[in-house]
C-alpha cells in the first residue's frame, strides 16, 4: 500500500498506520486491511484505505490526496443502513474521532458540532447543558451527519425529518475546500446537503437548535387493528404529541405507543419521578434467544411463522387487548427501541390519510384473501413474513424553502412511514422468494398510494422513478451535485443506480458497479472498481 501511495503522491511516507505529509505535517490517519460491514451484516466491503481524520485540516487533506491519487471517497458512521450505500473498495472515511461540541448556547439552544458526533454523544452533551433534541428516531448510534444525510425522522405530527433543526452546515467538497451554507447562504447547496446521500462531499460541521430538556411519560397498549383504523382520522395520532404503532398482521392487533412531555415542575417537586419500563420478553436474555432460534426454525418450516409470531407477541406485550406497559424516562431514552436481530428493512412514506387503505389491503394480501380485496397483483400463497410492521407519523417541514430537495415525506401534509422488516436469524437470509415477494407486493402498494422510499433502507427504484416522484427538486439536487463534484469523487454504484442512472457518462473518479459474492458471516461481500487506471485493466 505504501508503494502505491508513494508512486502517486511522493510527499507521503508511512509511519505505523499513519501517513504524514513531509511538507505540511498534517496527519493522514489511514490504514489498510479494514473490513467494513453494515450493522445488519447485509453487506461487507474491503476499502483500500480506512481513514479517520481528527480535524478539518485532515479531512481536507484526505480529499486532496484522493483527488491526486484518483480515488473515490465514501463516508460512513455506524453503517446502520442495510443497503450498500456506505460500501466501497476505494477510500472509506469515518468521522468517529471528529465528534467534538464546538459551542453551545444554553439560552438559545444553538449548538455547533463536528459532524461525526454520534446521536447518543450529542444527547449526553445537550443534557449536561439542560437541553435536548426535540425528536429522535428509534436508535441513537448514528452519527449526526449520517442521520440527516439519509432522511432520518421521528414519530410525531409536530416534527418532520431530524434535519429540520439544522441552521447551517459546512461541507468539504471534491476540490478540497470547505463551503458554508444555510437558508440564506448558498441555499441550494444547503437544501441539497440536508439530505446529501453522501453524493456531495463530507459534512464537517453542523449548527443546530436544541430545545430545553424534557422527559416523556409514555404507555403502550394492545388494541385490535380494527379500532386503530376506526380512530385513524380522529384521535389516534392527536391524543399525544408522540405516537407510533407496531402492527402485527397475523394477530390483527397493534401496539400503540404514546408519549407526552412531563411538566418540569412535576419532576422538580417529585410529583412525577423517572421510572424505567419493565424488561419485556424480547429484551430478556432467555426471550431473545428463544425468539432468535424460533426464527431460525421458521427458515426451514415457514408455515410455523404465524404461530411463532403469535406466541412471541403474547409473551412480550400480553395476550389480551388493553394490556398496557408504561414508564417515565428522559426523552433521549424514551424514543429508543431495541432493533433485536439483523434484518432487511423496506420503508416508504405515504400520505397519512392513506394509512387505513394501506394496512387493510396489505393485511388482506398477507392473509391470502381474494385479489378483489387487496388489488395487489402478486400471489401471496406460501408467503410468511415477520412482525411487526412499524407505523410512524411525521409532520411536514414548516418552511418549504428550507426543505431538503430529496425529502421523501409529503410536501403538503403529514406523512405515514410504513416499515416492513424481514429478520435474518444468525445472519441467515430468509428464503429469497419470501423477501422478494413480500417487498414486491409491499412496494406495489406503496407506489399506488403515492409513496416514496426511505433513502437509508432497501428499495427497488430507477432514476426515472425518482425523477417522476421528486420533479424539479430532483433536477436541482443533481445540478448541485454536478457543480460541486464534477469528476464524481463521491459517486459509487449506489449513487449511479438511483441518482445518475445508466444513461449518463461514467465520471473520471466514479467507482463502478459492485461485484457480489457471499460473505462468510452472511450477507454479501461487494467489490467495486475505479472508472479509470489499473483497476479496469
Short mmCIF file of C-alpha atoms in Angstrom, two decimals:
data_model
loop_
_atom_site.label_atom_id
_atom_site.label_comp_id
_atom_site.label_asym_id
_atom_site.label_seq_id
_atom_site.Cartn_x
_atom_site.Cartn_y
_atom_site.Cartn_z
CA UNK A 1 0.00 0.00 0.00
CA UNK A 2 2.81 2.41 0.83
CA UNK A 3 4.44 1.84 -2.58
CA UNK A 4 1.22 2.58 -4.42
CA UNK A 5 0.70 5.75 -2.40
CA UNK A 6 4.26 6.95 -2.92
CA UNK A 7 4.03 6.41 -6.68
CA UNK A 8 1.12 8.86 -6.79
CA UNK A 9 1.99 11.31 -4.03
CA UNK A 10 5.72 11.43 -3.40
CA UNK A 11 5.48 13.53 -0.25
CA UNK A 12 3.72 10.73 1.71
CA UNK A 13 5.69 8.42 3.97
CA UNK A 14 4.34 5.54 6.04
CA UNK A 15 4.75 5.73 9.83
CA UNK A 16 2.87 2.89 11.52
CA UNK A 17 -0.70 3.24 10.27
CA UNK A 18 -0.45 7.00 9.96
CA UNK A 19 0.62 8.74 6.75
CA UNK A 20 2.33 12.10 7.34
CA UNK A 21 2.87 14.74 4.69
CA UNK A 22 6.50 15.82 4.92
CA UNK A 23 5.63 19.34 3.80
CA UNK A 24 2.69 20.34 5.99
CA UNK A 25 2.82 17.93 8.95
CA UNK A 26 -0.93 17.29 8.82
CA UNK A 27 -1.61 13.64 9.68
CA UNK A 28 -3.30 11.34 7.22
CA UNK A 29 -4.73 8.74 9.61
CA UNK A 30 -5.27 5.85 7.24
CA UNK A 31 -4.87 2.11 7.38
CA UNK A 32 -5.48 -0.80 5.06
CA UNK A 33 -6.86 -4.25 5.82
CA UNK A 34 -10.12 -2.93 7.28
CA UNK A 35 -13.40 -4.77 6.66
CA UNK A 36 -16.44 -2.50 6.59
CA UNK A 37 -19.76 -4.13 7.47
CA UNK A 38 -23.26 -2.78 7.75
CA UNK A 39 -24.84 -3.13 11.20
CA UNK A 40 -27.08 -5.93 9.93
CA UNK A 41 -24.14 -7.64 8.16
CA UNK A 42 -26.15 -7.44 4.93
CA UNK A 43 -23.09 -6.06 3.09
CA UNK A 44 -19.34 -6.23 3.60
CA UNK A 45 -16.70 -4.33 1.65
CA UNK A 46 -12.92 -4.09 1.84
CA UNK A 47 -11.85 -0.47 1.33
CA UNK A 48 -8.36 0.19 0.04
CA UNK A 49 -7.92 2.69 2.89
CA UNK A 50 -9.91 3.34 6.07
CA UNK A 51 -9.38 6.97 7.11
CA UNK A 52 -10.27 8.52 10.48
CA UNK A 53 -9.47 12.24 10.49
CA UNK A 54 -9.48 14.23 13.71
CA UNK A 55 -9.52 17.79 12.35
CA UNK A 56 -10.89 19.79 9.46
CA UNK A 57 -7.39 20.06 8.03
CA UNK A 58 -7.14 16.27 7.99
CA UNK A 59 -10.50 15.95 6.21
CA UNK A 60 -9.42 18.44 3.56
CA UNK A 61 -6.09 16.68 3.19
CA UNK A 62 -7.78 13.30 2.67
CA UNK A 63 -9.92 14.80 -0.09
CA UNK A 64 -6.93 16.44 -1.77
CA UNK A 65 -4.93 13.21 -1.66
CA UNK A 66 -7.87 11.23 -3.04
CA UNK A 67 -8.06 13.62 -5.98
CA UNK A 68 -4.31 13.28 -6.65
CA UNK A 69 -4.48 9.51 -6.30
CA UNK A 70 -7.63 9.36 -8.48
CA UNK A 71 -9.71 7.69 -5.79
CA UNK A 72 -13.35 7.78 -4.80
CA UNK A 73 -14.30 8.67 -1.20
CA UNK A 74 -17.21 7.22 0.77
CA UNK A 75 -18.19 8.36 4.27
CA UNK A 76 -19.67 6.09 6.93
CA UNK A 77 -20.81 6.28 10.53
CA UNK A 78 -22.26 3.23 12.27
CA UNK A 79 -23.36 1.62 8.98
CA UNK A 80 -26.92 1.16 10.21
CA UNK A 81 -28.42 1.32 6.74
CA UNK A 82 -28.96 -2.25 5.47
CA UNK A 83 -28.16 -1.15 1.89
CA UNK A 84 -24.78 -0.87 0.15
CA UNK A 85 -24.76 2.96 0.29
CA UNK A 86 -21.64 3.04 2.52
CA UNK A 87 -19.75 0.24 0.76
CA UNK A 88 -16.59 0.87 -1.26
CA UNK A 89 -13.39 -0.75 -2.48
CA UNK A 90 -11.75 2.66 -2.62
CA UNK A 91 -11.27 5.06 0.33
CA UNK A 92 -13.65 4.99 3.29
CA UNK A 93 -13.76 7.97 5.67
CA UNK A 94 -15.14 7.57 9.19
CA UNK A 95 -15.65 10.64 11.41
CA UNK A 96 -15.94 8.92 14.80
CA UNK A 97 -12.88 10.83 16.02
CA UNK A 98 -14.20 14.10 14.60
CA UNK A 99 -17.00 14.46 17.12
CA UNK A 100 -16.48 17.50 19.37
CA UNK A 101 -19.06 20.01 20.53
CA UNK A 102 -17.56 23.31 19.34
CA UNK A 103 -20.00 25.69 21.00
CA UNK A 104 -23.25 25.52 22.90
CA UNK A 105 -25.51 28.40 23.95
CA UNK A 106 -27.75 27.31 26.83
CA UNK A 107 -30.04 30.31 26.41
CA UNK A 108 -30.78 29.99 22.69
CA UNK A 109 -30.18 26.25 22.29
CA UNK A 110 -27.86 26.90 19.34
CA UNK A 111 -25.17 24.23 19.21
CA UNK A 112 -22.24 23.80 16.78
CA UNK A 113 -20.74 20.32 16.49
CA UNK A 114 -18.31 18.38 14.38
CA UNK A 115 -20.34 16.21 12.05
CA UNK A 116 -19.07 12.83 13.23
CA UNK A 117 -20.68 13.12 16.66
CA UNK A 118 -23.00 10.20 17.36
CA UNK A 119 -26.56 10.98 18.41
CA UNK A 120 -26.06 9.47 21.86
CA UNK A 121 -22.95 11.63 22.37
CA UNK A 122 -24.82 14.74 21.26
CA UNK A 123 -27.76 13.89 23.52
CA UNK A 124 -25.43 13.49 26.51
CA UNK A 125 -23.71 16.82 25.81
CA UNK A 126 -27.03 18.61 25.40
CA UNK A 127 -28.43 17.05 28.56
CA UNK A 128 -25.47 18.31 30.59
CA UNK A 129 -26.49 21.81 29.46
CA UNK A 130 -30.18 21.29 30.17
CA UNK A 131 -31.04 20.79 26.50
CA UNK A 132 -32.28 18.00 24.24
CA UNK A 133 -33.05 17.15 20.64
CA UNK A 134 -36.77 17.78 20.02
CA UNK A 135 -37.25 14.39 18.36
CA UNK A 136 -35.29 11.21 17.65
CA UNK A 137 -35.69 8.08 15.60
CA UNK A 138 -35.61 4.61 17.12
CA UNK A 139 -31.83 4.39 17.58
CA UNK A 140 -29.08 6.79 18.67
CA UNK A 141 -25.98 5.05 17.31
CA UNK A 142 -25.96 7.04 14.08
CA UNK A 143 -23.64 9.96 13.51
CA UNK A 144 -25.50 13.24 13.23
CA UNK A 145 -24.16 13.61 9.68
CA UNK A 146 -25.43 10.16 8.74
CA UNK A 147 -28.83 10.72 10.31
CA UNK A 148 -29.55 13.87 8.35
CA UNK A 149 -27.88 12.67 5.13
CA UNK A 150 -30.35 9.78 4.75
CA UNK A 151 -33.55 11.46 5.96
CA UNK A 152 -33.97 10.08 9.49
CA UNK A 153 -37.30 11.02 11.09
CA UNK A 154 -39.10 10.65 14.39
CA UNK A 155 -42.68 9.77 15.39
CA UNK A 156 -44.72 12.95 15.71
CA UNK A 157 -47.11 15.16 13.79
CA UNK A 158 -45.18 18.10 15.23
CA UNK A 159 -41.81 17.17 13.71
CA UNK A 160 -40.59 16.17 10.28
CA UNK A 161 -37.11 14.98 9.43
CA UNK A 162 -34.38 15.31 12.06
CA UNK A 163 -32.74 17.82 9.71
CA UNK A 164 -35.44 20.43 10.36
CA UNK A 165 -33.44 21.63 13.40
CA UNK A 166 -30.34 22.34 11.29
CA UNK A 167 -29.46 26.03 10.96
CA UNK A 168 -26.23 25.84 8.96
CA UNK A 169 -23.73 23.34 7.56
CA UNK A 170 -20.13 23.16 6.47
CA UNK A 171 -19.17 20.60 3.85
CA UNK A 172 -15.78 19.71 2.40
CA UNK A 173 -16.11 19.46 -1.37
CA UNK A 174 -14.22 17.48 -4.01
CA UNK A 175 -11.79 20.34 -4.67
CA UNK A 176 -10.59 20.18 -1.05
CA UNK A 177 -12.25 23.41 0.04
CA UNK A 178 -14.87 23.66 2.77
CA UNK A 179 -18.05 25.56 1.96
CA UNK A 180 -20.53 27.07 4.40
CA UNK A 181 -24.24 27.02 3.65
CA UNK A 182 -27.54 27.93 5.30
CA UNK A 183 -31.03 29.00 4.20
CA UNK A 184 -29.58 32.43 3.30
CA UNK A 185 -26.03 31.49 2.26
CA UNK A 186 -25.63 29.07 -0.65
CA UNK A 187 -29.26 27.99 -0.15
CA UNK A 188 -29.28 25.38 -2.94
CA UNK A 189 -26.17 23.72 -1.51
CA UNK A 190 -27.85 23.81 1.91
CA UNK A 191 -31.04 22.14 0.67
CA UNK A 192 -29.01 19.50 -1.15
CA UNK A 193 -26.66 18.87 1.79
CA UNK A 194 -29.54 18.48 4.26
CA UNK A 195 -30.14 15.10 2.62
CA UNK A 196 -26.97 14.53 0.64
CA UNK A 197 -26.82 10.71 0.37
CA UNK A 198 -23.04 11.02 0.53
CA UNK A 199 -23.01 12.37 -3.03
CA UNK A 200 -21.81 15.96 -2.47
CA UNK A 201 -18.83 15.86 -0.14
CA UNK A 202 -18.05 15.29 3.54
CA UNK A 203 -20.19 17.08 6.11
CA UNK A 204 -17.80 18.50 8.69
CA UNK A 205 -19.72 20.97 10.85
CA UNK A 206 -23.38 21.23 11.82
CA UNK A 207 -25.17 24.09 13.56
CA UNK A 208 -28.48 23.11 15.13
CA UNK A 209 -31.06 24.41 17.55
CA UNK A 210 -31.88 22.26 20.57
CA UNK A 211 -34.80 22.65 22.98
CA UNK A 212 -34.95 22.63 26.79
CA UNK A 213 -34.50 19.09 28.06
CA UNK A 214 -37.72 17.17 28.71
CA UNK A 215 -38.92 13.82 29.93
CA UNK A 216 -41.69 11.70 28.47
CA UNK A 217 -44.40 9.79 30.23
CA UNK A 218 -45.29 7.01 27.84
CA UNK A 219 -47.53 3.98 27.65
CA UNK A 220 -48.01 1.25 25.10
CA UNK A 221 -51.28 -0.60 24.83
CA UNK A 222 -52.53 -3.59 22.84
CA UNK A 223 -55.57 -2.94 20.69
CA UNK A 224 -57.38 -4.58 17.80
CA UNK A 225 -56.28 -3.23 14.46
CA UNK A 226 -59.93 -2.55 13.63
CA UNK A 227 -60.02 0.00 16.44
CA UNK A 228 -56.78 1.55 15.19
CA UNK A 229 -58.32 2.03 11.75
CA UNK A 230 -61.59 3.40 13.14
CA UNK A 231 -59.80 6.10 15.17
CA UNK A 232 -57.21 6.89 12.48
CA UNK A 233 -58.60 10.26 11.46
CA UNK A 234 -59.85 11.31 14.89
CA UNK A 235 -57.77 10.53 17.99
CA UNK A 236 -55.07 8.01 17.07
CA UNK A 237 -52.36 10.50 16.09
CA UNK A 238 -53.51 13.53 18.11
CA UNK A 239 -54.02 12.21 21.65
CA UNK A 240 -50.30 12.59 22.43
CA UNK A 241 -47.50 14.64 20.83
CA UNK A 242 -45.52 11.49 20.05
CA UNK A 243 -47.18 8.33 18.73
CA UNK A 244 -46.03 5.20 16.95
CA UNK A 245 -47.74 1.93 16.19
CA UNK A 246 -46.44 -1.60 15.73
CA UNK A 247 -48.86 -3.58 13.61
CA UNK A 248 -49.00 -7.40 13.74
CA UNK A 249 -50.98 -8.59 10.72
CA UNK A 250 -51.26 -12.26 11.75
CA UNK A 251 -52.78 -11.29 15.10
CA UNK A 252 -54.93 -8.48 13.65
CA UNK A 253 -53.64 -6.41 16.54
CA UNK A 254 -51.43 -3.40 17.13
CA UNK A 255 -49.36 -1.97 19.95
CA UNK A 256 -49.87 1.77 20.28
CA UNK A 257 -47.08 3.79 21.94
CA UNK A 258 -47.99 7.28 23.11
CA UNK A 259 -45.72 9.76 24.88
CA UNK A 260 -46.40 13.13 26.47
CA UNK A 261 -43.82 15.58 27.92
CA UNK A 262 -43.84 15.77 31.70
CA UNK A 263 -44.13 19.30 33.16
CA UNK A 264 -40.68 20.16 34.58
CA UNK A 265 -42.30 21.40 37.79
CA UNK A 266 -43.74 17.93 38.42
CA UNK A 267 -40.29 16.38 38.20
CA UNK A 268 -38.75 19.04 40.43
CA UNK A 269 -41.46 18.64 43.07
CA UNK A 270 -41.32 14.86 42.97
CA UNK A 271 -44.94 14.59 41.87
CA UNK A 272 -43.60 12.58 38.93
CA UNK A 273 -40.41 10.52 39.07
CA UNK A 274 -38.44 8.73 36.40
CA UNK A 275 -39.46 5.10 36.09
CA UNK A 276 -37.86 2.61 33.69
CA UNK A 277 -40.12 0.18 31.85
CA UNK A 278 -40.10 -3.47 32.91
CA UNK A 279 -37.85 -5.72 30.85
CA UNK A 280 -40.02 -7.27 28.19
CA UNK A 281 -39.76 -10.71 26.68
CA UNK A 282 -37.78 -9.50 23.66
CA UNK A 283 -35.16 -7.89 25.85
CA UNK A 284 -34.67 -10.66 28.40
CA UNK A 285 -31.74 -12.93 27.66
CA UNK A 286 -33.94 -16.01 27.54
CA UNK A 287 -36.65 -14.39 25.42
CA UNK A 288 -34.09 -13.02 23.00
CA UNK A 289 -32.56 -16.47 22.49
CA UNK A 290 -35.88 -18.28 22.20
CA UNK A 291 -37.26 -15.90 19.57
CA UNK A 292 -33.95 -15.95 17.69
CA UNK A 293 -33.99 -19.73 17.49
CA UNK A 294 -37.67 -19.86 16.60
CA UNK A 295 -36.97 -17.50 13.70
CA UNK A 296 -34.20 -19.84 12.59
CA UNK A 297 -36.56 -22.83 12.80
CA UNK A 298 -39.05 -20.96 10.61
CA UNK A 299 -36.39 -20.71 7.90
CA UNK A 300 -36.87 -24.45 7.42
CA UNK A 301 -40.57 -24.63 8.31
CA UNK A 302 -42.00 -21.31 7.11
CA UNK A 303 -45.60 -22.31 7.93
CA UNK A 304 -44.72 -22.02 11.60
CA UNK A 305 -44.13 -18.28 11.26
CA UNK A 306 -47.65 -17.07 12.24
CA UNK A 307 -47.70 -19.33 15.30
CA UNK A 308 -44.25 -18.12 16.37
CA UNK A 309 -45.28 -14.51 15.94
CA UNK A 310 -48.45 -15.02 17.99
CA UNK A 311 -46.54 -16.69 20.81
CA UNK A 312 -43.81 -14.06 20.98
CA UNK A 313 -46.36 -11.24 20.71
CA UNK A 314 -48.28 -12.54 23.72
CA UNK A 315 -45.15 -13.14 25.78
CA UNK A 316 -43.88 -9.64 25.02
CA UNK A 317 -46.98 -7.45 25.17
CA UNK A 318 -49.67 -9.61 26.74
CA UNK A 319 -52.37 -11.85 25.31
CA UNK A 320 -55.36 -9.59 25.95
CA UNK A 321 -56.37 -6.32 24.37
CA UNK A 322 -55.90 -3.46 26.79
CA UNK A 323 -52.66 -4.81 28.28
CA UNK A 324 -50.50 -1.78 29.00
CA UNK A 325 -46.89 -1.00 29.85
CA UNK A 326 -45.77 2.46 30.93
CA UNK A 327 -42.69 4.41 32.01
CA UNK A 328 -41.32 7.90 32.59
CA UNK A 329 -37.92 8.50 31.01
CA UNK A 330 -35.71 11.31 29.75
CA UNK A 331 -36.60 11.89 26.11
CA UNK A 332 -33.20 10.68 24.89
CA UNK A 333 -34.04 7.24 26.34
CA UNK A 334 -37.80 7.14 25.77
CA UNK A 335 -37.56 7.43 21.99
CA UNK A 336 -35.29 4.40 21.60
CA UNK A 337 -36.22 0.81 20.82
CA UNK A 338 -34.32 -2.45 20.54
CA UNK A 339 -33.83 -3.49 16.91
CA UNK A 340 -33.14 -7.08 18.04
CA UNK A 341 -31.61 -9.04 15.15
CA UNK A 342 -30.06 -8.45 11.77
CA UNK A 343 -32.79 -7.56 9.32
CA UNK A 344 -33.79 -6.40 5.87
CA UNK A 345 -35.86 -3.22 6.05
CA UNK A 346 -38.08 -1.62 3.43
CA UNK A 347 -39.72 1.67 4.45
CA UNK A 348 -41.86 4.12 2.49
CA UNK A 349 -43.57 7.44 3.22
CA UNK A 350 -47.18 7.79 2.05
CA UNK A 351 -49.86 10.39 2.82
CA UNK A 352 -51.16 9.92 6.35
CA UNK A 353 -54.75 9.70 5.11
CA UNK A 354 -53.83 6.66 3.00
CA UNK A 355 -52.85 4.64 6.07
CA UNK A 356 -56.11 2.72 6.63
CA UNK A 357 -56.21 1.64 2.99
CA UNK A 358 -52.54 0.61 3.11
CA UNK A 359 -52.92 -1.57 6.21
CA UNK A 360 -56.26 -3.05 5.12
CA UNK A 361 -55.01 -4.03 1.68
CA UNK A 362 -51.65 -5.31 2.96
CA UNK A 363 -53.39 -7.36 5.65
CA UNK A 364 -55.81 -8.84 3.12
CA UNK A 365 -52.95 -9.77 0.79
CA UNK A 366 -50.89 -11.44 3.53
CA UNK A 367 -53.99 -13.34 4.70
CA UNK A 368 -54.47 -14.77 1.21
CA UNK A 369 -57.89 -13.19 0.68
CA UNK A 370 -59.25 -12.67 -2.86
CA UNK A 371 -57.42 -10.19 -5.05
CA UNK A 372 -60.56 -8.07 -5.23
CA UNK A 373 -59.97 -7.19 -1.56
CA UNK A 374 -56.31 -6.18 -1.80
CA UNK A 375 -55.76 -5.36 -5.51
CA UNK A 376 -52.09 -6.41 -5.32
CA UNK A 377 -51.33 -8.39 -8.49
CA UNK A 378 -48.90 -10.86 -6.92
CA UNK A 379 -49.62 -14.25 -5.43
CA UNK A 380 -49.06 -14.41 -1.65
CA UNK A 381 -49.54 -18.19 -1.45
CA UNK A 382 -46.81 -19.64 0.75
CA UNK A 383 -45.62 -16.17 1.78
CA UNK A 384 -44.84 -15.86 5.51
CA UNK A 385 -43.45 -12.62 6.90
CA UNK A 386 -42.11 -11.28 10.16
CA UNK A 387 -43.67 -8.78 12.52
CA UNK A 388 -44.19 -6.02 13.27
CA UNK A 389 -44.80 -3.52 10.51
CA UNK A 390 -43.70 -0.28 12.14
CA UNK A 391 -46.15 2.57 11.58
CA UNK A 392 -44.93 6.10 12.32
CA UNK A 393 -46.11 9.58 11.52
CA UNK A 394 -44.08 12.67 10.65
CA UNK A 395 -45.19 16.24 10.10
CA UNK A 396 -44.36 18.38 7.11
CA UNK A 397 -41.31 20.63 7.31
CA UNK A 398 -42.54 24.11 8.28
CA UNK A 399 -40.70 26.08 5.59
CA UNK A 400 -40.80 24.76 2.00
CA UNK A 401 -37.78 26.93 1.13
CA UNK A 402 -35.67 25.05 3.68
CA UNK A 403 -36.96 21.60 2.81
CA UNK A 404 -34.29 19.16 1.56
CA UNK A 405 -34.55 18.63 -2.18
CA UNK A 406 -34.79 14.86 -1.66
CA UNK A 407 -37.10 14.82 1.37
CA UNK A 408 -39.28 11.69 0.85
CA UNK A 409 -42.08 12.89 3.13
CA UNK A 410 -45.17 14.57 1.77
CA UNK A 411 -44.74 18.24 0.91
CA UNK A 412 -48.34 19.26 1.57
CA UNK A 413 -49.23 17.45 4.78
CA UNK A 414 -48.24 14.81 7.30
CA UNK A 415 -46.65 11.54 6.20
CA UNK A 416 -47.06 7.98 7.31
CA UNK A 417 -43.90 5.86 7.32
CA UNK A 418 -44.51 2.12 6.94
CA UNK A 419 -41.52 -0.08 7.74
CA UNK A 420 -41.64 -3.73 6.61
CA UNK A 421 -38.86 -5.92 8.00
CA UNK A 422 -37.62 -9.45 7.50
CA UNK A 423 -35.30 -10.80 10.19
CA UNK A 424 -32.05 -12.61 9.41
CA UNK A 425 -31.64 -15.03 12.35
CA UNK A 426 -27.99 -15.78 12.96
CA UNK A 427 -27.25 -13.65 9.87
CA UNK A 428 -29.07 -16.09 7.60
CA UNK A 429 -31.33 -14.59 4.96
CA UNK A 430 -34.95 -15.76 4.85
CA UNK A 431 -35.80 -17.80 1.75
CA UNK A 432 -35.18 -15.38 -1.09
CA UNK A 433 -38.63 -15.85 -2.59
CA UNK A 434 -40.15 -14.71 0.73
CA UNK A 435 -38.32 -11.41 0.97
CA UNK A 436 -38.56 -10.66 -2.74
CA UNK A 437 -42.29 -11.39 -2.97
CA UNK A 438 -43.09 -9.52 0.27
CA UNK A 439 -41.26 -6.43 -0.88
CA UNK A 440 -42.62 -6.72 -4.42
CA UNK A 441 -46.18 -6.59 -3.12
CA UNK A 442 -45.40 -4.01 -0.44
CA UNK A 443 -43.72 -1.65 -2.89
CA UNK A 444 -46.51 -2.06 -5.44
CA UNK A 445 -48.96 -0.89 -2.79
CA UNK A 446 -46.76 1.97 -1.64
CA UNK A 447 -46.36 3.25 -5.19
CA UNK A 448 -50.11 3.10 -5.78
CA UNK A 449 -50.70 5.20 -2.68
CA UNK A 450 -48.29 7.96 -3.70
CA UNK A 451 -45.32 6.87 -1.59
CA UNK A 452 -41.59 7.44 -1.79
CA UNK A 453 -38.94 5.12 -0.27
CA UNK A 454 -36.83 5.96 2.76
CA UNK A 455 -33.35 6.53 1.33
CA UNK A 456 -31.49 4.54 4.00
CA UNK A 457 -33.49 1.35 3.53
CA UNK A 458 -33.81 -1.37 0.89
CA UNK A 459 -35.96 -0.45 -2.11
CA UNK A 460 -36.31 -1.01 -5.84
CA UNK A 461 -36.50 2.11 -8.00
CA UNK A 462 -34.85 3.66 -11.02
CA UNK A 463 -33.62 7.16 -11.61
CA UNK A 464 -36.69 7.62 -13.81
CA UNK A 465 -38.96 6.74 -10.88
CA UNK A 466 -37.19 9.19 -8.61
CA UNK A 467 -37.27 11.98 -11.19
CA UNK A 468 -41.02 11.49 -11.51
CA UNK A 469 -41.56 11.46 -7.74
CA UNK A 470 -39.37 14.46 -6.90
CA UNK A 471 -39.90 16.52 -10.03
CA UNK A 472 -37.97 19.78 -10.26
CA UNK A 473 -36.25 19.19 -6.90
CA UNK A 474 -34.51 16.08 -8.25
CA UNK A 475 -33.01 18.14 -11.07
CA UNK A 476 -31.94 20.88 -8.68
CA UNK A 477 -30.18 18.34 -6.46
CA UNK A 478 -28.38 16.83 -9.43
CA UNK A 479 -27.40 20.33 -10.59
CA UNK A 480 -25.74 21.00 -7.22
CA UNK A 481 -24.02 17.59 -7.34
CA UNK A 482 -22.57 18.22 -10.79
CA UNK A 483 -21.33 21.65 -9.73
CA UNK A 484 -19.55 20.59 -6.54
CA UNK A 485 -18.33 17.16 -7.71
CA UNK A 486 -17.91 17.21 -11.49
CA UNK A 487 -15.44 14.28 -11.52
CA UNK A 488 -17.57 12.00 -9.31
CA UNK A 489 -15.26 11.69 -6.30
CA UNK A 490 -18.32 10.89 -4.18
CA UNK A 491 -20.13 8.73 -6.75
CA UNK A 492 -20.31 4.95 -6.44
CA UNK A 493 -22.64 2.16 -7.55
CA UNK A 494 -25.40 3.22 -5.15
CA UNK A 495 -25.38 6.85 -6.38
CA UNK A 496 -25.17 5.67 -10.00
CA UNK A 497 -28.15 3.37 -9.52
CA UNK A 498 -30.50 5.97 -8.06
CA UNK A 499 -29.18 9.44 -8.81
CA UNK A 500 -27.31 9.30 -12.12
CA UNK A 501 -28.88 6.41 -13.98
CA UNK A 502 -27.23 4.19 -16.55
CA UNK A 503 -27.53 6.64 -19.44
CA UNK A 504 -25.14 9.27 -18.05
CA UNK A 505 -21.43 9.09 -18.93
CA UNK A 506 -19.06 7.47 -16.44
CA UNK A 507 -17.27 10.11 -14.34
CA UNK A 508 -13.47 10.18 -14.01
CA UNK A 509 -13.34 9.33 -10.28
CA UNK A 510 -16.51 7.26 -10.09
CA UNK A 511 -16.38 3.80 -8.56
CA UNK A 512 -18.00 1.32 -10.92
CA UNK A 513 -20.65 -1.33 -10.27
CA UNK A 514 -20.20 -3.80 -7.43
CA UNK A 515 -19.46 -7.47 -7.99
CA UNK A 516 -21.07 -9.50 -5.22
CA UNK A 517 -20.27 -12.80 -3.54
CA UNK A 518 -21.50 -14.44 -0.38
CA UNK A 519 -19.67 -13.24 2.75
CA UNK A 520 -18.53 -15.76 5.35
CA UNK A 521 -20.66 -14.21 8.06
CA UNK A 522 -23.80 -13.88 5.94
CA UNK A 523 -24.93 -11.18 3.56
CA UNK A 524 -22.95 -10.07 0.53
CA UNK A 525 -19.36 -9.04 0.04
CA UNK A 526 -19.10 -6.36 -2.61
CA UNK A 527 -16.16 -5.21 -4.70
CA UNK A 528 -16.12 -2.18 -6.96
CA UNK A 529 -13.53 -0.79 -9.35
CA UNK A 530 -12.45 2.71 -10.25
CA UNK A 531 -13.56 4.25 -13.53
CA UNK A 532 -10.00 4.68 -14.80
CA UNK A 533 -6.48 3.37 -14.21
CA UNK A 534 -5.20 -0.08 -13.33
CA UNK A 535 -8.46 -1.24 -11.72
CA UNK A 536 -10.00 -1.58 -15.19
CA UNK A 537 -7.01 -3.16 -16.92
#
